[in-house]
XYZ file of C-alpha atoms in Angstrom:
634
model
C 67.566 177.131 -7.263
C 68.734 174.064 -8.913
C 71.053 173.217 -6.481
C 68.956 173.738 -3.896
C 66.149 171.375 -5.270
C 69.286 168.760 -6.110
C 70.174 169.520 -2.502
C 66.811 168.513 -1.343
C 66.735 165.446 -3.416
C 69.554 164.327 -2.272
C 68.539 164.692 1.248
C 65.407 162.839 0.637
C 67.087 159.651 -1.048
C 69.582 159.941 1.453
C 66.709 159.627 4.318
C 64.445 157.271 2.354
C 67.963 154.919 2.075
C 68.768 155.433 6.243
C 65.610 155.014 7.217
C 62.846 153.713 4.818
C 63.293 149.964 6.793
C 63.690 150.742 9.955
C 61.828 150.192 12.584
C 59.611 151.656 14.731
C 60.130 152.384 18.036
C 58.585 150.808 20.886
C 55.855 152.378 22.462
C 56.460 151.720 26.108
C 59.029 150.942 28.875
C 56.961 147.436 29.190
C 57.234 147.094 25.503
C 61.032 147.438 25.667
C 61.031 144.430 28.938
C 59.558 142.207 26.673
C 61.085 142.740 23.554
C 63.256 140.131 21.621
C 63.243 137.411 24.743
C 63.419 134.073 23.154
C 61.509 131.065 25.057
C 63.622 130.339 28.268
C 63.018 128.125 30.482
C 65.004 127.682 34.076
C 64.352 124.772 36.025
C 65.861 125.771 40.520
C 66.745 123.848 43.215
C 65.066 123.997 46.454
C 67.949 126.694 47.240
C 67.289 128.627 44.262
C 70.815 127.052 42.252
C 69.735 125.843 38.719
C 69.602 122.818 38.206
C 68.281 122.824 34.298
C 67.918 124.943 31.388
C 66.223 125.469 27.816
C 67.073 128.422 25.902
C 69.182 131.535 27.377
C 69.307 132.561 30.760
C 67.192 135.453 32.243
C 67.741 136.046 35.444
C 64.660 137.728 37.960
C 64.339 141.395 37.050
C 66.076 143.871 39.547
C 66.029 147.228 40.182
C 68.933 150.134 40.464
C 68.085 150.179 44.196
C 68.829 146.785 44.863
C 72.377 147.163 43.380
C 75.739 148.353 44.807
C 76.826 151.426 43.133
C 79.844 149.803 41.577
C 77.268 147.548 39.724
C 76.308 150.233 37.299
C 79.330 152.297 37.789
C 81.298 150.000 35.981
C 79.067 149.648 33.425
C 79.100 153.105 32.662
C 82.844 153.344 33.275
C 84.180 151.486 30.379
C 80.722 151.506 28.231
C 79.319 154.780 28.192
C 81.094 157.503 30.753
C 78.988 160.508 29.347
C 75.896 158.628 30.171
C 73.992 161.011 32.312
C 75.296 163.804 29.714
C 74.283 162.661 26.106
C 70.514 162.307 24.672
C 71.433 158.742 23.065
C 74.311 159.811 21.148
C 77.711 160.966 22.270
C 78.817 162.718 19.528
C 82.120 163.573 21.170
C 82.943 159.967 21.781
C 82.098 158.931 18.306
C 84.463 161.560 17.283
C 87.224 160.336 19.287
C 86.119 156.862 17.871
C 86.608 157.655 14.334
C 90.100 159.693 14.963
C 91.435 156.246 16.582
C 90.071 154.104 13.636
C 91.439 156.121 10.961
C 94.975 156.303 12.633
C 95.130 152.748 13.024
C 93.699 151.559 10.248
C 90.969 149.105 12.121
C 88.122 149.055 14.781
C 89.672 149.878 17.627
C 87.075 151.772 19.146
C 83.091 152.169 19.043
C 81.218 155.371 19.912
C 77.905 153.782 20.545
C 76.169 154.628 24.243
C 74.056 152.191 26.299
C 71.062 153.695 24.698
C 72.494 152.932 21.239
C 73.652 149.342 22.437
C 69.929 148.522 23.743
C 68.773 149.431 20.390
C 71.291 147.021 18.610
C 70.378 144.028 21.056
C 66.550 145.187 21.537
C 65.204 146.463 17.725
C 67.572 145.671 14.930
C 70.059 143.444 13.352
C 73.285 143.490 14.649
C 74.471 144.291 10.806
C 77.808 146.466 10.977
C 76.739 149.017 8.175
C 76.633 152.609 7.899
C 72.910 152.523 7.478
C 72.613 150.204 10.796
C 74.441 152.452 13.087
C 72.381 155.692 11.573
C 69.166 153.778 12.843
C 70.821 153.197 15.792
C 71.204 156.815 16.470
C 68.026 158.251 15.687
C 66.086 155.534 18.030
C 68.186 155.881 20.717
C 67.707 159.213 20.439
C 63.546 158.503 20.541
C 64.136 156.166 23.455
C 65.719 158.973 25.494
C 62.830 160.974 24.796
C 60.465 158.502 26.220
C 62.577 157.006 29.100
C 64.249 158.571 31.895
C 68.150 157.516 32.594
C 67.548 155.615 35.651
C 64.865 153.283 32.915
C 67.506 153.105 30.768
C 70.681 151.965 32.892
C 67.996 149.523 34.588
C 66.873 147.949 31.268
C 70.248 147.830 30.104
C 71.799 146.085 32.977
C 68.734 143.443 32.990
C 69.044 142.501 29.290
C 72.857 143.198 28.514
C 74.526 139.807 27.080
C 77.045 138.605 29.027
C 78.091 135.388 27.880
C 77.360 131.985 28.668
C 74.034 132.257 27.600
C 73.323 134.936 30.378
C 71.207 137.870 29.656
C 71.733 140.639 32.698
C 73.250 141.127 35.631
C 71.342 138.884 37.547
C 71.840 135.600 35.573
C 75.346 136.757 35.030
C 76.269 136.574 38.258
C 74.271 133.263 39.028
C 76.191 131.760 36.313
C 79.927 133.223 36.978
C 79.839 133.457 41.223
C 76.772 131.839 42.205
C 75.188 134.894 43.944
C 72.978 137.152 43.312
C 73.594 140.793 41.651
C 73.159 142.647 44.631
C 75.868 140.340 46.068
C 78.562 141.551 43.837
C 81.864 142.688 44.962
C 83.842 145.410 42.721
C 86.469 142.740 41.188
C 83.196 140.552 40.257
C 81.513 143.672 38.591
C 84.309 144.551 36.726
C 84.441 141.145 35.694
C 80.573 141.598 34.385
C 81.657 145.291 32.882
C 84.034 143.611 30.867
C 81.711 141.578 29.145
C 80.032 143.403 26.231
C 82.800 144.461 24.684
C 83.110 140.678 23.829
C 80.886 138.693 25.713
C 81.785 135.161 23.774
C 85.683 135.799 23.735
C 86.006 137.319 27.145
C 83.735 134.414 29.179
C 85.501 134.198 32.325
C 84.824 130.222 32.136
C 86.554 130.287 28.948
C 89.242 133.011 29.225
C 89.627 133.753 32.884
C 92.999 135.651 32.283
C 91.583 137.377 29.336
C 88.498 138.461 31.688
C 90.533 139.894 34.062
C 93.275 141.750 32.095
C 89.917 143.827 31.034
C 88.094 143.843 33.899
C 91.737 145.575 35.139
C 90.582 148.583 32.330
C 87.271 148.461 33.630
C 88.514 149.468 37.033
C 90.901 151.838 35.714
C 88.007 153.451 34.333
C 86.043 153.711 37.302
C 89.147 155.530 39.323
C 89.443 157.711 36.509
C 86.036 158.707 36.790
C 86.403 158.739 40.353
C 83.993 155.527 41.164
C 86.455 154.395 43.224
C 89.781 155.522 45.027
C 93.232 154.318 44.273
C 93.211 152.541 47.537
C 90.040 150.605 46.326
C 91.619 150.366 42.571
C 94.626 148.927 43.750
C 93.013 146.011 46.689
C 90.727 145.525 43.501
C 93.663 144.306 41.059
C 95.471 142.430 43.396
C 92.307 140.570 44.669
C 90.698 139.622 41.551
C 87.262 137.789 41.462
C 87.302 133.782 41.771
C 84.621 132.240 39.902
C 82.510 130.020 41.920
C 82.884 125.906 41.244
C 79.850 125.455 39.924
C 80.581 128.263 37.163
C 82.660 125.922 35.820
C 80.011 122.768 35.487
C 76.697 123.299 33.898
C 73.600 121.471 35.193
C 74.249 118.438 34.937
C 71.193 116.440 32.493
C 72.159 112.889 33.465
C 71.406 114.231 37.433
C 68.725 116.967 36.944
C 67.198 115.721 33.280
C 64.352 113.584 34.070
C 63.363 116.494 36.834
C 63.587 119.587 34.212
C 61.303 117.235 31.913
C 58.700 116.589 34.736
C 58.752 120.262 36.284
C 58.395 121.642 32.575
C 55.398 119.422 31.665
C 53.839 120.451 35.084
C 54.528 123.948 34.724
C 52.646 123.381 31.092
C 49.695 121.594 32.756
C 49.150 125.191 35.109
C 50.059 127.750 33.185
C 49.878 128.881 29.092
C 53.494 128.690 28.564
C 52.552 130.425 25.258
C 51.191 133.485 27.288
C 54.847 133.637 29.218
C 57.287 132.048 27.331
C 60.343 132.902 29.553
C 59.786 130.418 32.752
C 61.437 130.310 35.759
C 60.152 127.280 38.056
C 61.037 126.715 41.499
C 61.153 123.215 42.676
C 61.334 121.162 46.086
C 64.639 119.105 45.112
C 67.542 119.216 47.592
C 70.261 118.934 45.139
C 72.335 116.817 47.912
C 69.436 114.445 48.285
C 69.169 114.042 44.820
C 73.033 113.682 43.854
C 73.169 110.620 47.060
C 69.950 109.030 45.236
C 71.528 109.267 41.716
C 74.993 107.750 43.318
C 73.302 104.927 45.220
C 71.554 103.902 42.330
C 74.493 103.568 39.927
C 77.086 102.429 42.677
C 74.629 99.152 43.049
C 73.987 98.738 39.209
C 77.215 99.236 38.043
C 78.842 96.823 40.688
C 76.042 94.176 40.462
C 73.322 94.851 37.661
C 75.019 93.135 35.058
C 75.888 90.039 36.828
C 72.033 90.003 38.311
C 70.703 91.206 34.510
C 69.031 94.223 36.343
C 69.449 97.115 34.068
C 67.794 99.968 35.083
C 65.994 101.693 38.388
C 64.194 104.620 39.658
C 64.519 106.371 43.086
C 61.898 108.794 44.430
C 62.233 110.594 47.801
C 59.530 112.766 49.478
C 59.417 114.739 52.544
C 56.596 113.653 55.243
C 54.398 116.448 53.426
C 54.860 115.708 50.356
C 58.018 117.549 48.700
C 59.854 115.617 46.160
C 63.308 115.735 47.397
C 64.734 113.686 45.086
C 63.559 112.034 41.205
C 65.600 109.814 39.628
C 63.775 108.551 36.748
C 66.845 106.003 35.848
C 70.242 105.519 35.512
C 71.464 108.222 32.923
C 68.918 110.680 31.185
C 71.376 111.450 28.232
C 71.158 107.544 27.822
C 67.169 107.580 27.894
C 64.244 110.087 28.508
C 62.052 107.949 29.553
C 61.122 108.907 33.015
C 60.360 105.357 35.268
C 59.473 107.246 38.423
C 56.288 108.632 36.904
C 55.639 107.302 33.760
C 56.447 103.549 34.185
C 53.378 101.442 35.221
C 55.330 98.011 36.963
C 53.754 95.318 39.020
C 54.689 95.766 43.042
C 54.371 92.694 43.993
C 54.354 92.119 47.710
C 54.954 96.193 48.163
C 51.238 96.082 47.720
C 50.740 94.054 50.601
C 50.246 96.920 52.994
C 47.499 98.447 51.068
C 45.588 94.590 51.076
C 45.863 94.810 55.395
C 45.158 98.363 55.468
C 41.529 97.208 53.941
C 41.781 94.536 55.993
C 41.749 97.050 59.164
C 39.038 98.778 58.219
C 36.836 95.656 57.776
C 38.027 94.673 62.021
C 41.158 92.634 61.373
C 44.336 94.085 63.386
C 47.865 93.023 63.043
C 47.245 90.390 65.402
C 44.544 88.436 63.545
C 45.678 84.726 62.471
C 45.288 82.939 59.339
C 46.393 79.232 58.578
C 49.358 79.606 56.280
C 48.472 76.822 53.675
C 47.549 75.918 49.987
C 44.597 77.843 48.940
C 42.746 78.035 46.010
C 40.451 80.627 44.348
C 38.241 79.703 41.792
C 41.318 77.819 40.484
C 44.149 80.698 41.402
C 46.193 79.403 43.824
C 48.703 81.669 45.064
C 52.199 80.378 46.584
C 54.680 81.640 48.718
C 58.051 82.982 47.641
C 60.636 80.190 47.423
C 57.235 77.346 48.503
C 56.470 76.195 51.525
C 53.877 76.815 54.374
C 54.372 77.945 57.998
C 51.083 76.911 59.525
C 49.056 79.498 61.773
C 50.655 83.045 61.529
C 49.215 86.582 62.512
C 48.785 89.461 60.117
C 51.753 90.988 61.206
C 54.210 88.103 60.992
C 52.924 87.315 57.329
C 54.045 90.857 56.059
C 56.867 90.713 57.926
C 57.416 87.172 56.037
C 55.752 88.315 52.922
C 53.420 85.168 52.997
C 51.270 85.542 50.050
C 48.449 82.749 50.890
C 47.773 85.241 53.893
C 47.263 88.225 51.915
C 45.284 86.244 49.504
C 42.962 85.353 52.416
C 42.069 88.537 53.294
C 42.009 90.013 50.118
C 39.081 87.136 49.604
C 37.460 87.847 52.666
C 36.617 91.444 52.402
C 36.574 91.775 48.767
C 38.842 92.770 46.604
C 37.304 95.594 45.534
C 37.518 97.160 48.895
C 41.025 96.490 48.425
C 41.200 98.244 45.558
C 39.351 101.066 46.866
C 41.635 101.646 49.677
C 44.981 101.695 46.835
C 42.713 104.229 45.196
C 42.279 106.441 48.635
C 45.863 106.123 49.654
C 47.134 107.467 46.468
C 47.041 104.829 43.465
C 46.315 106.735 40.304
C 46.291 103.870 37.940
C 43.765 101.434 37.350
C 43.605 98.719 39.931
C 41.950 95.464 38.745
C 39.625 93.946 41.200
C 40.812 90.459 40.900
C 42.315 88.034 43.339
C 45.319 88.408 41.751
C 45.239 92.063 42.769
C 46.275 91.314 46.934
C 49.549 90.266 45.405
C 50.463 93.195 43.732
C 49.506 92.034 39.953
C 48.068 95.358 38.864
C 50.515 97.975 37.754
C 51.512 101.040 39.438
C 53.764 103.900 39.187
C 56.536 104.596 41.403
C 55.516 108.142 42.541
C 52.344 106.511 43.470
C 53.331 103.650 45.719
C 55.745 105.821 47.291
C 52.918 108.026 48.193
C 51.077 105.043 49.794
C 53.706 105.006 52.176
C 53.808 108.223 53.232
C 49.891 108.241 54.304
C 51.636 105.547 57.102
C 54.078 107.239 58.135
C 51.581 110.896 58.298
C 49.043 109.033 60.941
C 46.407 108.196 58.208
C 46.493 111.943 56.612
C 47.213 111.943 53.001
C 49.636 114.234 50.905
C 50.301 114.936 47.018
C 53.968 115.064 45.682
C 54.770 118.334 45.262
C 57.561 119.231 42.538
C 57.150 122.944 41.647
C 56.825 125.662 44.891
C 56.145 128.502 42.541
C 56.427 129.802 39.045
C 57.887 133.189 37.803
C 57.877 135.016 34.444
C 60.828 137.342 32.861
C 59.886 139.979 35.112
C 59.538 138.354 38.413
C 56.566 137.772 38.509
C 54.746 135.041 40.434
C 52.130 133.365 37.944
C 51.452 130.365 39.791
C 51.882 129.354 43.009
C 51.328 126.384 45.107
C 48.595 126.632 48.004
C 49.977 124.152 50.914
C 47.192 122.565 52.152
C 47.038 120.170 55.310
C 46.935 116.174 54.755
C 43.194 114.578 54.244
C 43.155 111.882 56.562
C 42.266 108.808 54.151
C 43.191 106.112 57.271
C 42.276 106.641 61.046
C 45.653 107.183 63.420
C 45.490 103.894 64.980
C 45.294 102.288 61.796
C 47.997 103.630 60.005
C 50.073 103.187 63.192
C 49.620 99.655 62.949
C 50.919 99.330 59.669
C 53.984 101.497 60.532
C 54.673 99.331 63.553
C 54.316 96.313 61.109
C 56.480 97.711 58.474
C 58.973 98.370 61.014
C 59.135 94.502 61.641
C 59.752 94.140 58.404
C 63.240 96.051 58.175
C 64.292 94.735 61.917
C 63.801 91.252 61.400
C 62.083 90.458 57.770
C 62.449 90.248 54.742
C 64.180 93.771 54.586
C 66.923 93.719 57.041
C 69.852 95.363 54.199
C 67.361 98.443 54.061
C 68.422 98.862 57.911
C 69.586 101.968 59.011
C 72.678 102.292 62.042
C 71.828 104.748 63.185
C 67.502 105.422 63.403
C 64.452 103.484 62.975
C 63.162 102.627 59.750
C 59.878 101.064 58.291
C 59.407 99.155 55.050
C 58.529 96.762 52.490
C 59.992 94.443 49.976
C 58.357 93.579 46.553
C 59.407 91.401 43.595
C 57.047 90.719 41.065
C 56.512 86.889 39.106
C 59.735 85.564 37.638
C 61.615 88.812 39.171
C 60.613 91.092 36.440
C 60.715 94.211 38.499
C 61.851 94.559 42.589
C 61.078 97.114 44.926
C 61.821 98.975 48.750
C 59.488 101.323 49.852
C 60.114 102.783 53.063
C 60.501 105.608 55.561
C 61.342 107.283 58.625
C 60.995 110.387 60.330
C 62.390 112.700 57.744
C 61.742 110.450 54.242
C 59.384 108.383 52.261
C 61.505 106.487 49.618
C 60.749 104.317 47.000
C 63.000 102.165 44.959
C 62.014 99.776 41.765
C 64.461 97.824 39.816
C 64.294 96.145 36.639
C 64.395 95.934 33.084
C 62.533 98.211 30.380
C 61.946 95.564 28.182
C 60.206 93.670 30.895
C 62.892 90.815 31.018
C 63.355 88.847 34.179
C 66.344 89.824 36.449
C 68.514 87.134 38.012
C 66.693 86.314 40.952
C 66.634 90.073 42.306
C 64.100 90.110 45.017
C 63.130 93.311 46.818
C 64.941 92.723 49.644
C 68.475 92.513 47.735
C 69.782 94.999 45.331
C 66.362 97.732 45.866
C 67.178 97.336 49.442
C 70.626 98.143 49.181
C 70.113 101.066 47.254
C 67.528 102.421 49.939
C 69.942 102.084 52.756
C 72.710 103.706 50.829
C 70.786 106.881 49.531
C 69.208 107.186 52.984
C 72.266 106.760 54.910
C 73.628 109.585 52.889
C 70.414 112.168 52.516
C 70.416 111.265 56.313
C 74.180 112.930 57.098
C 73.842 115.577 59.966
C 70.148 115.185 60.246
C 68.988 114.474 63.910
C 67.308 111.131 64.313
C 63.471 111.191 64.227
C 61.815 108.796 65.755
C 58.590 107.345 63.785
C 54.940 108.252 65.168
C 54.378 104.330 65.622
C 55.403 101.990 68.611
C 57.993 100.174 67.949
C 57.635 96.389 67.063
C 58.395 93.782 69.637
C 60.744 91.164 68.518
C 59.684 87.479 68.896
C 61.202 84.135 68.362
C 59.596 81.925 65.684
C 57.948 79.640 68.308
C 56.260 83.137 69.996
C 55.158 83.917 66.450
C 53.311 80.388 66.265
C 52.278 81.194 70.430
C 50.865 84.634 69.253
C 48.753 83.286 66.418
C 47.256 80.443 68.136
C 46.001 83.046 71.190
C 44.807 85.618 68.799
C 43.014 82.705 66.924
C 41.539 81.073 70.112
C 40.785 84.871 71.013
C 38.611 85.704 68.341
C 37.094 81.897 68.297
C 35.718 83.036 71.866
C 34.389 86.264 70.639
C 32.397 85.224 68.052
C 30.511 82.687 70.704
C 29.665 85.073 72.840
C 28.151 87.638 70.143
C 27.695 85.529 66.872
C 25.955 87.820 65.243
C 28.821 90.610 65.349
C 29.501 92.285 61.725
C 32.621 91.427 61.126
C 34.850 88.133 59.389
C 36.237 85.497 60.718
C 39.667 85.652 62.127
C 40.837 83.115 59.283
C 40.011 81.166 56.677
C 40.597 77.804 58.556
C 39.778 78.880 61.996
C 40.486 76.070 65.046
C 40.938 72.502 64.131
């Protein structure tokens, strides 16, 4: 009797000291998915490659049908080839295990099952102890109960660690071949099977030959197991898996960091990240577009930035409906976070002229309307021209093709600025715009992302359309949380308006002040900008396929070295757009196409559109609408 109460004792310290911490179990399948994730978040490319990262990486949930069979089969091959067999613990294998470590004096063999491995990654500490690997049993054991094999051998492929920071299959083989896991070939899932055992050790990007010397046993294991034939086996061995280039490079923060920063404060701004703290956000950025806009910028910097005392820039390329192609907000985001596309508030300068005549248009000016190029003075402001000096009578059009400020300051004056002001607020201004004279020259700050956006509603006919950065956002399990609704433009200019402007803008890149934004090989529209004392310079422009905008300049507000818009911003717009352009058909723009005139036609031009408008306002002076300049006929 007393032995059999010592007995029981003893059996009851033994199971308080197993199992007294461990523990529980979870309760569901859902549970198990969720389990242990730690925040990720995965910033894509338009085509779905990543392009940024925070934490590990989780690739999308997928499903045993979705696989080829010699996905899991190696799995179970090398890991656990009694799978379908055991309830969570192969006691025969752990047998086997134990014989081999006694006779050779080490490790050389584990006898844990998938089941037993999802409990070490999923519920408890990955302590090597006696007691550990008990617990290990005994839930494995209660997670076979609840789950069938096909949950199991799902869940375990999808959360398995396989180096490089990738959890699963799926991320796996994103990171290693650049494919997805129902893509997989044998060699590349051997290469995967071969993983656990030592996923830091045997990283193919590491320790390629190391990789596949045991991705050889994996295979070995599936023809023993008769996965595979010998045929198969042997084509497998002598045709091992390549990784893909870009296993070897990892996104690439000086290119991509300024986007992950923006994408991941938007995705905050939509969704409780708190609620799903494993993110995967799809984007619009064309990681070709973006690379050209990150290598025009530097190539012009570095070869002329110093010399001009221009040290930074920021580049920012959308498609005609809005998709940010490209977001460069500076030179090198290791070198500085700060993100000028979007967060830097600069002066524009004559880039703001277009906005000033788009009023203009909508008060009964036109691009033919003259003014008297010539001192002016408002309430004591009196604006000059770049460089000085006056050119007399000169239509609308030929003074933004010029950049003649007194012009602009005319009409600005003559409608009111606030009206002006309005219309940068309609077109897609979302900073404050002071109603002040001083406001038709560009002295009010904007943000790049903005101004760029101005131009687009020229080159869309009038209709207005929001950047777009993130297509859609997904959680651990594939989920689609949020989701963006396309919606068609508003039209915030009429057609014939906005045509107008394009045809002008046009002018400006043929013959103007921005003829090194010119394109060989399609027509392109644009305008030049360079605020007081060259403090910041800008090209904003388009054609058929892109809206780009380009502003140069200094972060401590410094002046640059006589850096005008039409110089170094200019080059870097033609550069980046002569690459993002490669293999693209030409696309002609909406507008007609300017007509080229000699500066004598010019002076012809504004002295007929003058005399025009003299004769309409005889013969109906009471019409509602202003003058056609501020000095009409002598």
């Amino acid at each position: 009797m007393t032995l059999v109460v010592a007995g029981l004792v003893a059996f009851w310290v033994g199971w308080l000291w197993a199992f007294d911490d461990m523990p529980d179990a979870p309760s569901s399948l859902e549970e198990l998915w969720e389990t242990r994730r730690e925040p990720s978040f995965t910033v894509l490319a338009a085509d779905g490659a990543v392009i940024g990262m925070r934490g590990p990486r989780y690739g999308r949930p997928v499903e045993l049908s979705e696989l080829p069979a010699h996905v899991p089969q190696a799995f179970i091959a090398i890991e656990d080839r009694n799978f379908f067999e055991h309830d969570g613990v192969d006691r025969r294998a752990m047998v086997r295990a134990l014989i081999a470590n006694v006779r050779s004096g080490e490790i050389v063999q584990g006898g844990s099952t998938l089941t037993m491995q999802l409990v070490k990654n999923l519920i408890l500490r990955p302590d090597q102890t006696i007691q550990r690997k008990l617990q290990e049993m005994r839930l494995a054991m209660a997670i076979e109960d609840m789950l069938t094999k096909e949950e199991i051998l799902e869940l375990y492929l999808n959360r398995v660690y396989l180096g490089e920071g990738a959890f699963g299959v799926e991320a796996a083989a994103a990171r290693y071949f650049n494919k997805t896991a129902a893509e997989l070939t044998l060699q590349e899932a051997a290469i995967l099977a071969a993983l656990p055992k030592a996923p830091s050790r045997l990283a193919p990007t590491d320790n390629l030959a190391a990789a596949r010397a045991r991705a050889e046993d994996v295979l070995t294991a599936m023809m023993d197991e008769g996965f595979i034939d010998p045929i198969a086996y042997l084509n497998a061995v002598q045709n091992p898996a390549e990784l893909a280039d870009s296993a070897t490079v990892d996104p690439n923060p000086a290119l991509y960091g300024h986007v992950f920063d923006l994408a991941l404060a938007r995705a905050r701004s939509v969704l409780d990240v708190e609620e799903a703290p494993i993110l995967m956000i799809q984007t619009t950025i064309d990681r070709e577009v973006q690379r050209a806009a990150h290598e025009a910028l530097n190539d012009v910097l570095e070869e002329q930035g110093e010399a001009r005392d221009a040290g930074e820039g920021a580049i920012v390329a959308l498609d005609l409906d809005g998709a940010v192609r490209a977001l460069i907000g500076g030179r090198d985001y290791e070198d500085s976070q700060y993100n000028r596309a979007v967060q830097a508030e600069r002066q524009p300068g004559s880039a703001f002229k277009p906005v000033v005549f788009a009023a203009g248009f909508e008060e009964g000016l036109s691009s033919a309307t003259a003014y008297e190029d010539e001192p002016v003075d408002f309430e004591g402001w009196q604006p000059e021209n770049y460089g000085g000096g006056y050119r007399g009578r000169i239509t609308i059009a030929d003074a933004l093709k010029r950049s003649i400020n007194t012009v602009a300051a005319q009409v600005g004056a003559e409608i009111g600025v606030e009206k002006v002001a309005e219309m940068g607020e309609r077109l897609g201004i979302t900073t404050a715009l002071n109603p002040v004279p001083a406001l038709t020259l560009g002295a009010s700050e904007v943000r790049l992302i903005d101004l760029t956006s101005v131009y687009a509603v020229f080159a869309n006919d009038g209709r207005r359309t929001e950047p777009v950065l993130i297509t859609e956002i997904r959680n651990a399990r594939g989920e689609v949380l949020w989701e963006h609704e396309p919606a068609p433009g508003r039209q915030v200019l009429s057609r014939g308006d906005a045509q107008s402007m394009s045809t002008m803008l046009e002018s400006v890149v043929v013959d103007g002040t921005g003829t090194r934004a010119r394109l060989a090989d399609r027509r392109a529209a644009g305008k030049t900008g360079t605020s007081q004392e060259s403090r910041d310079a800008w090209f904003v422009g388009f054609t058929g396929h892109y809206v780009t905008g380009v502003w140069v300049g200094n972060d401590d507000d410094t002046p640059m070295d006589g850096v005008t818009g039409g110089s170094l911003p200019a080059e870097i717009w033609r550069q980046f757009m002569s690459e993002a352009h490669e293999g693209l058909q030409p696309r002609g723009l909406s507008a007609p196409e300017p007509t080229r005139r000699t500066e004598r036609e010019e002076t012809l031009a504004a002295f007929y559109s003058s005399l025009s408008s003299r004769f309409d306002a005889l013969l109906d002076p009471g019409a509602d609408r202003p003058a056609s300049g501020a000095s009409g006929l002598d």
